[in-house]
C-alpha angles and dihedrals in degrees: 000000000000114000135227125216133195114189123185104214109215112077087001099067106349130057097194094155091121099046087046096054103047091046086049089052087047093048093042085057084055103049097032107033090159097052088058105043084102107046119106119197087265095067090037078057099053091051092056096051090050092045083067091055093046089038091101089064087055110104096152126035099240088063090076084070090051098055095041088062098045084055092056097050092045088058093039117047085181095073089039116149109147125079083215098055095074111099090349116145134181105264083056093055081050091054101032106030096116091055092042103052097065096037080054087041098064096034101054083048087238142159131216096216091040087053094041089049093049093045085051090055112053079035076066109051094038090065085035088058106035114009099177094053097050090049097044087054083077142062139181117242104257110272104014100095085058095049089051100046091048096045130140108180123074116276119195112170115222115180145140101243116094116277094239097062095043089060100042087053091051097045100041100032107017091034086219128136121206119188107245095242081062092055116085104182132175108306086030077112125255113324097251091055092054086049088052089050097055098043086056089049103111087219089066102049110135093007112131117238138220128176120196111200128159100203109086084200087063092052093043093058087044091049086054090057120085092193091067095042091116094060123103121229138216133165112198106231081205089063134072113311142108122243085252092054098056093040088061099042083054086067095056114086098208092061125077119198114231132201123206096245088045089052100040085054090048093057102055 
C-alpha cells in the first residue's frame, strides 16, 4: 500500500531557529525603535540565544516578535510595558506561553496581521538584500535533503511558515523541488483542516497516511478530531519540544515518537 506523508517544515525538516530569531530582532526594531534605543549587541546576543530555548512555544512566525520583546522587557524594567514581564523566566514562558501571548497582545496594543505582515517583510528583504546569508541561517536537519529528494511516498508540506520561505529554503539549500499543490503554507487554514483536505482528495483514496509534527499541541488537536482517526502520528524528539513534552507524548497511544534516522529510513 503507497504511503502519504505530511510533513510540517519547521523543526521536521528545517531548523530555522537562528534565521527566526535574527529576523525577529530586525522586525522588533522596526516596530519598537524606542524600546531599543538602549540595547548594545551584548544584550541582542542574550535574546538570541534565549529565542533558541522559547522556540518550542512558537506555532506561528510573529510570535517571535512577540517573545523577543517579552525578553527585553524581562532584562530591562525601564522599557516595561507588560504586567506579565516582572520575575518571569523562560521555563515559564515554556510552561505559560499560551496564557501569556494574548495578556502581551492587548497590552502592547498590538495586531497579529499587522505583526505577521511586518515579519514577512524584513524576512523579504532580507532575502531581497543578501540571498546567500539569509539561506545559510538556516540548515536542514542531516539526512533529511536526501530523504526528500529519494522519496516514494507521497510528501506534501503543510506549515505554518509562509509558503514563500518554505520554498525558497527547499530549492536553494535543500535543492529540492516540491510541486506548489504540495505545499500547504500559513493561510492554507488550521492543520487539521489541510489533513481533512488531503484525505478527501480522490487521488488519495486507500493510501495510508502518515503526519510528522513537532509540536505535541498540533497532534493533540488532530487526535480530538474522529474524522482524522485513521491518521498516523508522529512527533519528531530533534524539533521543537521540550523533554516534557516527548515524555508525555510517549504516554499517548495514538504518537508515535520518532527519531531522525528512523524518519529519514520511512520516508524512502
Amino acid at each position: 500500500m503507497e504511503d502519504l506523508y505530511a510533513l510540517d517544515f519547521d523543526g521536521v525538516l528545517c531548523d530555522s531557529c537562528g534565521e527566526s530569531s535574527l529576523s525577529a530582532v530586525k522586525a522588533a526594531k522596526v516596530r519598537w525603535p524606542g524600546l531599543f534605543n538602549g540595547v548594545d549587541s551584548t544584550l541582542e546576543d542574550w535574546i538570541v540565544d534565549q529565542m533558541h530555548i522559547v522556540r518550542p512555544v512558537v506555532e506561528t512566525g510573529y510570535e517571535n516578535l512577540l517573545l523577543v520583546r517579552l525578553l527585553l522587557e524581562m532584562r530591562m524594567p525601564s522599557v516595561r510595558k507588560s504586567s506579565v514581564a516582572e520575575g518571569l523566566t523562560v521555563e515559564r514562558i515554556l510552561e505559560e506561553w499560551i496564557k501569556v501571548k494574548p495578556v502581551i497582545l492587548e497590552e502592547w496594543g498590538e495586531n497579529r496581521d499587522e505583526l505577521i505582515d511586518l515579519f514577512g517583510k524584513i524576512r523579504d528583504e532580507w532575502m531581497d538584500n543578501d540571498l546567500k546569508t539569509w539561506i545559510g541561517a538556516n540548515r536542514f536537519y542531516p539526512g533529511v535533503p536526501d530523504a526528500l529528494k529519494f522519496a516514494s511516498s507521497k510528501i506534501y508540506i503543510v506549515t505554518t511558515k509562509q509558503g514563500r520561505f518554505a520554498d525558497a529554503l527547499l530549492r536553494e539549500l535543500a535543492g529540492v523541488t516540491i510541486p506548489t499543490e504540495r505545499l500547504y503554507g500559513l493561510g492554507s487554514g488550521p492543520k487539521v483542516e489541510v489533513l481533512k483536505q488531503l484525505q478527501k482528495k480522490p487521488e488519495h483514496q486507500g493510501l495510508t497516511f502518515h503526519f510528522v509534527e513537532d509540536r505535541l499541541a498540533t497532534l493533540k488537536n488532530v487526535i480530538k478530531d474522529p474524522e482524522l482517526d485513521g491518521w498516523n502520528l508522529y512527533l519528531g524528539d530533534w524539533g521543537y519540544n521540550t523533554q516534557k513534552e516527548r515524555k508525555e507524548a510517549a504516554s499517548i497511544p495514538r504518537i508515535h515518537l520518532l527519531e531522525l534516522s528512523d524518519f529519514s529510513k520511512k520516508l524512502k
